[in-house]
Amino acid sequence: MIHPLACVDPAAHIGENVEIGPFCNVQGNVEIGDGTRLISNVVVMDGARIGRNCTIFPGAVVGAQPQDLKFKGEDTLAIVGDGTTLRECVTVHRGTASKGRTVIGNNCLLMAYCHVAHDCELGNNIIMSNSTQLAGEVVVDDCAVIGGGTLVHQFCHLGSYIMVQGGALINKDIPPYVLAAREPISFTGVNVIGLRRHGFSHESISLIQEIYRVLYNSGMNIADAIERLPLMMEPSTELDNILGFIRSSGRGVLRG
């Protein structure tokens, strides 16, 4: 259903059972999947690709041009996955020539006033609390929870199943499964409650705790610890995920 007070370009691809409320503006180079709701006053701009069964609240803007001075008008995308909710005044910018797309995965919740800048890559089941701001080319892995008012520096990588304190200033990569808090942002433990909620076994959680004990509390520096850990422990998915993340870190991981 398209409200008579909405402005929808006839070239836009609108799925079945889509609701577009009053004063929404949907431009031509846009795709909106089945069952999605644009409540009112939503702007969906050229290059937006919105999945199925999403809900977008008033004031949100998806697909605006990036705030990057290197952007020269190239044809890029802003992609929102299935089942994702964008609350009031969320902004999701298109990609640049760097990656060509900004991506938000499935079943994410971005609370009011969050910003996702150009070329960010967000996985599935992510929660970003109110006024969280991601700079360009930030990567956030599955099931991360980011507290309100958090500011994330460009090119940072936030690992899966983490929880970040509200109001954090993040300028380092945050490896998977951890709690990150304090100022400056630091490792404060393993996200035990979050892991339990996602079905991790007691044995897996204990293993993750032991890995981070070696990384942060054994007296070794990070470089030495990641070389010693494979010799100290049996192979596991959790160990591979943590070591792979740290070895590929471009900005370095947060302090202990």
Short mmCIF file of C-alpha atoms in Angstrom, two decimals:
data_model
loop_
_atom_site.label_atom_id
_atom_site.label_comp_id
_atom_site.label_asym_id
_atom_site.label_seq_id
_atom_site.Cartn_x
_atom_site.Cartn_y
_atom_site.Cartn_z
CA MET A 1 0.00 0.00 0.00
CA ILE A 2 1.36 3.39 -1.02
CA HIS A 3 -0.12 6.37 0.77
CA PRO A 4 -1.42 9.09 -1.56
CA LEU A 5 0.84 11.62 0.16
CA ALA A 6 3.98 9.57 -0.57
CA CYS A 7 6.21 10.35 -3.56
CA VAL A 8 7.38 7.14 -5.25
CA ASP A 9 9.25 7.17 -8.56
CA PRO A 10 7.57 4.80 -11.03
CA ALA A 11 11.00 3.31 -11.85
CA ALA A 12 11.48 2.02 -8.29
CA HIS A 13 11.11 -1.74 -7.82
CA ILE A 14 8.59 -2.23 -5.02
CA GLY A 15 7.84 -5.74 -3.75
CA GLU A 16 4.55 -7.21 -2.64
CA ASN A 17 2.76 -6.08 0.52
CA VAL A 18 5.06 -3.09 0.95
CA GLU A 19 3.67 -0.20 3.01
CA ILE A 20 4.89 3.29 2.17
CA GLY A 21 3.45 5.87 4.51
CA PRO A 22 2.71 9.57 4.10
CA PHE A 23 5.47 11.98 3.10
CA CYS A 24 7.92 9.23 2.18
CA ASN A 25 10.14 9.88 -0.83
CA VAL A 26 11.37 6.89 -2.85
CA GLN A 27 13.67 7.60 -5.79
CA GLY A 28 13.96 5.63 -9.02
CA ASN A 29 17.09 3.48 -8.63
CA VAL A 30 15.69 1.72 -5.57
CA GLU A 31 14.58 -1.80 -4.68
CA ILE A 32 12.34 -2.57 -1.69
CA GLY A 33 11.60 -6.18 -0.76
CA ASP A 34 8.30 -7.83 0.09
CA GLY A 35 6.59 -6.92 3.34
CA THR A 36 8.75 -3.92 4.21
CA ARG A 37 7.20 -0.92 5.98
CA LEU A 38 8.24 2.72 5.56
CA ILE A 39 6.19 4.31 8.30
CA SER A 40 6.32 7.99 7.26
CA ASN A 41 8.79 10.74 6.30
CA VAL A 42 11.36 8.16 5.14
CA VAL A 43 13.72 9.07 2.29
CA VAL A 44 15.03 6.20 0.16
CA MET A 45 17.53 7.53 -2.38
CA ASP A 46 19.10 6.20 -5.56
CA GLY A 47 21.26 3.17 -4.93
CA ALA A 48 19.27 1.86 -1.95
CA ARG A 49 18.49 -1.86 -1.82
CA ILE A 50 16.19 -2.74 1.08
CA GLY A 51 15.35 -6.35 1.88
CA ARG A 52 12.16 -8.09 2.92
CA ASN A 53 10.18 -7.47 6.10
CA CYS A 54 12.17 -4.45 7.19
CA THR A 55 10.69 -1.60 9.23
CA ILE A 56 11.97 1.94 8.74
CA PHE A 57 10.81 4.66 11.08
CA PRO A 58 10.20 8.39 10.42
CA GLY A 59 13.14 10.59 9.53
CA ALA A 60 15.42 7.77 8.35
CA VAL A 61 17.46 8.26 5.15
CA VAL A 62 18.87 5.31 3.18
CA GLY A 63 21.18 5.77 0.21
CA ALA A 64 22.32 9.38 0.56
CA GLN A 65 25.61 10.29 -1.08
CA PRO A 66 28.64 9.66 1.15
CA GLN A 67 30.28 12.45 3.10
CA ASP A 68 33.62 11.67 1.53
CA LEU A 69 35.40 14.38 -0.44
CA LYS A 70 36.86 11.71 -2.75
CA PHE A 71 33.37 10.72 -3.90
CA LYS A 72 32.84 11.75 -7.54
CA GLY A 73 29.28 10.62 -8.10
CA GLU A 74 30.06 6.99 -8.93
CA ASP A 75 27.22 4.46 -9.10
CA THR A 76 27.24 2.77 -5.69
CA LEU A 77 24.82 1.03 -3.34
CA ALA A 78 23.43 1.09 0.19
CA ILE A 79 22.13 -2.38 1.07
CA VAL A 80 19.87 -3.24 4.01
CA GLY A 81 19.22 -6.94 4.67
CA ASP A 82 16.00 -8.77 5.48
CA GLY A 83 14.22 -8.21 8.76
CA THR A 84 16.27 -5.18 9.76
CA THR A 85 14.78 -2.26 11.70
CA LEU A 86 15.99 1.31 11.28
CA ARG A 87 14.59 3.57 13.96
CA GLU A 88 13.99 7.31 13.83
CA CYS A 89 16.51 9.45 11.93
CA VAL A 90 18.96 6.65 11.13
CA THR A 91 21.21 7.50 8.17
CA VAL A 92 22.82 4.93 5.88
CA HIS A 93 25.11 6.33 3.17
CA ARG A 94 26.05 4.75 -0.13
CA GLY A 95 29.49 3.33 -0.80
CA THR A 96 32.33 4.97 -2.71
CA ALA A 97 34.74 3.66 -5.32
CA SER A 98 36.66 2.02 -2.45
CA LYS A 99 34.16 -0.83 -1.99
CA GLY A 100 31.15 0.23 -4.02
CA ARG A 101 28.61 -0.53 -1.34
CA THR A 102 27.57 -0.01 2.24
CA VAL A 103 26.01 -3.17 3.70
CA ILE A 104 23.81 -3.83 6.72
CA GLY A 105 22.97 -7.51 7.23
CA ASN A 106 19.82 -9.35 8.26
CA ASN A 107 17.82 -8.90 11.47
CA CYS A 108 19.76 -5.90 12.72
CA LEU A 109 18.39 -3.17 14.97
CA LEU A 110 19.76 0.34 14.55
CA MET A 111 18.21 2.58 17.16
CA ALA A 112 17.39 6.26 16.75
CA TYR A 113 20.01 8.64 15.29
CA CYS A 114 22.56 5.98 14.38
CA HIS A 115 24.80 6.69 11.40
CA VAL A 116 26.40 4.17 9.04
CA ALA A 117 28.93 5.87 6.79
CA HIS A 118 30.20 4.92 3.34
CA ASP A 119 31.56 1.43 2.69
CA CYS A 120 30.76 0.07 6.14
CA GLU A 121 30.05 -3.66 6.34
CA LEU A 122 27.71 -4.86 9.07
CA GLY A 123 26.89 -8.52 9.61
CA ASN A 124 23.68 -10.08 10.92
CA ASN A 125 21.86 -9.70 14.25
CA ILE A 126 23.72 -6.54 15.24
CA ILE A 127 22.32 -4.06 17.76
CA MET A 128 23.47 -0.44 17.63
CA SER A 129 21.99 1.65 20.43
CA ASN A 130 20.92 5.26 20.04
CA SER A 131 23.29 7.76 18.43
CA THR A 132 26.06 5.27 17.63
CA GLN A 133 28.16 6.70 14.80
CA LEU A 134 30.24 4.58 12.42
CA ALA A 135 32.84 6.36 10.28
CA GLY A 136 33.77 5.15 6.81
CA GLU A 137 34.78 1.55 6.08
CA VAL A 138 34.08 0.21 9.56
CA VAL A 139 33.41 -3.54 9.73
CA VAL A 140 31.10 -4.98 12.41
CA ASP A 141 30.75 -8.76 12.64
CA ASP A 142 27.66 -10.80 13.52
CA CYS A 143 25.84 -10.41 16.85
CA ALA A 144 27.81 -7.41 18.09
CA VAL A 145 26.06 -5.10 20.59
CA ILE A 146 27.21 -1.48 20.67
CA GLY A 147 26.14 0.84 23.48
CA GLY A 148 24.53 4.22 22.86
CA GLY A 149 26.56 7.24 21.89
CA THR A 150 29.55 5.20 20.72
CA LEU A 151 31.90 6.76 18.14
CA VAL A 152 33.87 4.40 15.89
CA HIS A 153 36.93 5.58 13.97
CA GLN A 154 37.21 4.82 10.25
CA PHE A 155 38.62 1.42 9.24
CA CYS A 156 38.02 -0.15 12.66
CA HIS A 157 36.91 -3.77 12.87
CA LEU A 158 34.52 -4.89 15.62
CA GLY A 159 34.39 -8.64 16.12
CA SER A 160 31.45 -10.99 16.57
CA TYR A 161 29.57 -11.39 19.86
CA ILE A 162 31.16 -8.36 21.49
CA MET A 163 29.49 -5.88 23.78
CA VAL A 164 30.71 -2.28 23.91
CA GLN A 165 30.01 0.18 26.70
CA GLY A 166 27.85 3.18 25.85
CA GLY A 167 29.69 6.40 25.10
CA ALA A 168 32.84 4.59 24.00
CA LEU A 169 35.44 6.12 21.71
CA ILE A 170 36.75 3.28 19.54
CA ASN A 171 39.97 3.71 17.60
CA LYS A 172 41.26 0.13 17.83
CA ASP A 173 39.95 -3.20 16.59
CA ILE A 174 37.91 -5.19 19.11
CA PRO A 175 38.40 -8.98 18.84
CA PRO A 176 35.48 -11.41 19.10
CA TYR A 177 33.60 -12.40 22.26
CA VAL A 178 34.84 -9.59 24.51
CA LEU A 179 33.45 -6.85 26.71
CA ALA A 180 34.99 -3.47 25.89
CA ALA A 181 34.70 -0.49 28.21
CA ARG A 182 36.53 2.30 30.06
CA GLU A 183 38.37 5.30 28.66
CA PRO A 184 40.51 4.70 26.69
CA ILE A 185 38.61 1.68 25.40
CA SER A 186 40.01 -1.51 26.93
CA PHE A 187 39.42 -5.22 27.31
CA THR A 188 37.32 -5.76 30.45
CA GLY A 189 36.43 -9.43 30.14
CA VAL A 190 34.56 -11.96 28.04
CA ASN A 191 30.93 -11.32 27.07
CA VAL A 192 29.74 -14.35 29.03
CA ILE A 193 26.07 -13.37 29.25
CA GLY A 194 25.89 -12.62 25.52
CA LEU A 195 27.57 -15.90 24.64
CA ARG A 196 25.15 -17.85 26.83
CA ARG A 197 22.20 -16.14 25.17
CA HIS A 198 23.54 -17.21 21.79
CA GLY A 199 23.86 -20.83 22.86
CA PHE A 200 27.59 -21.16 23.51
CA SER A 201 28.37 -24.11 25.76
CA HIS A 202 30.04 -23.82 29.14
CA GLU A 203 33.12 -25.50 27.66
CA SER A 204 33.35 -23.01 24.78
CA ILE A 205 33.00 -20.04 27.12
CA SER A 206 35.67 -21.42 29.45
CA LEU A 207 38.00 -21.92 26.48
CA ILE A 208 37.45 -18.33 25.30
CA GLN A 209 38.18 -17.06 28.83
CA GLU A 210 41.42 -19.05 28.93
CA ILE A 211 42.51 -17.71 25.53
CA TYR A 212 42.01 -14.13 26.67
CA ARG A 213 43.72 -14.84 29.99
CA VAL A 214 46.83 -15.74 28.00
CA LEU A 215 46.45 -12.76 25.68
CA TYR A 216 45.89 -10.11 28.33
CA ASN A 217 46.89 -11.45 31.75
CA SER A 218 49.88 -13.73 31.26
CA GLY A 219 52.57 -11.03 31.11
CA MET A 220 53.27 -11.68 27.43
CA ASN A 221 52.74 -9.05 24.79
CA ILE A 222 50.07 -9.75 22.15
CA ALA A 223 52.57 -10.71 19.45
CA ASP A 224 54.21 -13.33 21.68
CA ALA A 225 50.88 -14.62 22.98
CA ILE A 226 49.42 -15.32 19.54
CA GLU A 227 52.53 -17.34 18.67
CA ARG A 228 52.39 -19.34 21.91
CA LEU A 229 48.65 -20.05 22.01
CA PRO A 230 48.58 -22.68 19.20
CA LEU A 231 51.31 -24.57 21.07
CA MET A 232 49.47 -24.38 24.39
CA MET A 233 45.94 -25.37 23.30
CA GLU A 234 44.14 -27.89 21.15
CA PRO A 235 42.80 -26.54 17.83
CA SER A 236 39.30 -25.03 18.05
CA THR A 237 36.99 -22.73 16.15
CA GLU A 238 37.15 -20.18 18.95
CA LEU A 239 40.95 -20.10 18.92
CA ASP A 240 41.04 -19.81 15.14
CA ASN A 241 38.53 -16.94 15.19
CA ILE A 242 40.45 -14.97 17.80
CA LEU A 243 43.93 -15.50 16.36
CA GLY A 244 42.76 -14.90 12.79
CA PHE A 245 41.14 -11.64 13.84
CA ILE A 246 44.22 -10.36 15.67
CA ARG A 247 46.63 -11.35 12.90
CA SER A 248 44.53 -9.53 10.28
CA SER A 249 44.02 -6.39 12.38
CA GLY A 250 44.93 -3.23 10.54
CA ARG A 251 44.66 -0.80 13.46
CA GLY A 252 45.82 -3.08 16.25
CA VAL A 253 43.57 -4.51 18.95
CA LEU A 254 42.37 -2.76 22.07
CA ARG A 255 44.56 -2.68 25.15
CA GLY A 256 44.21 -5.00 28.13
#
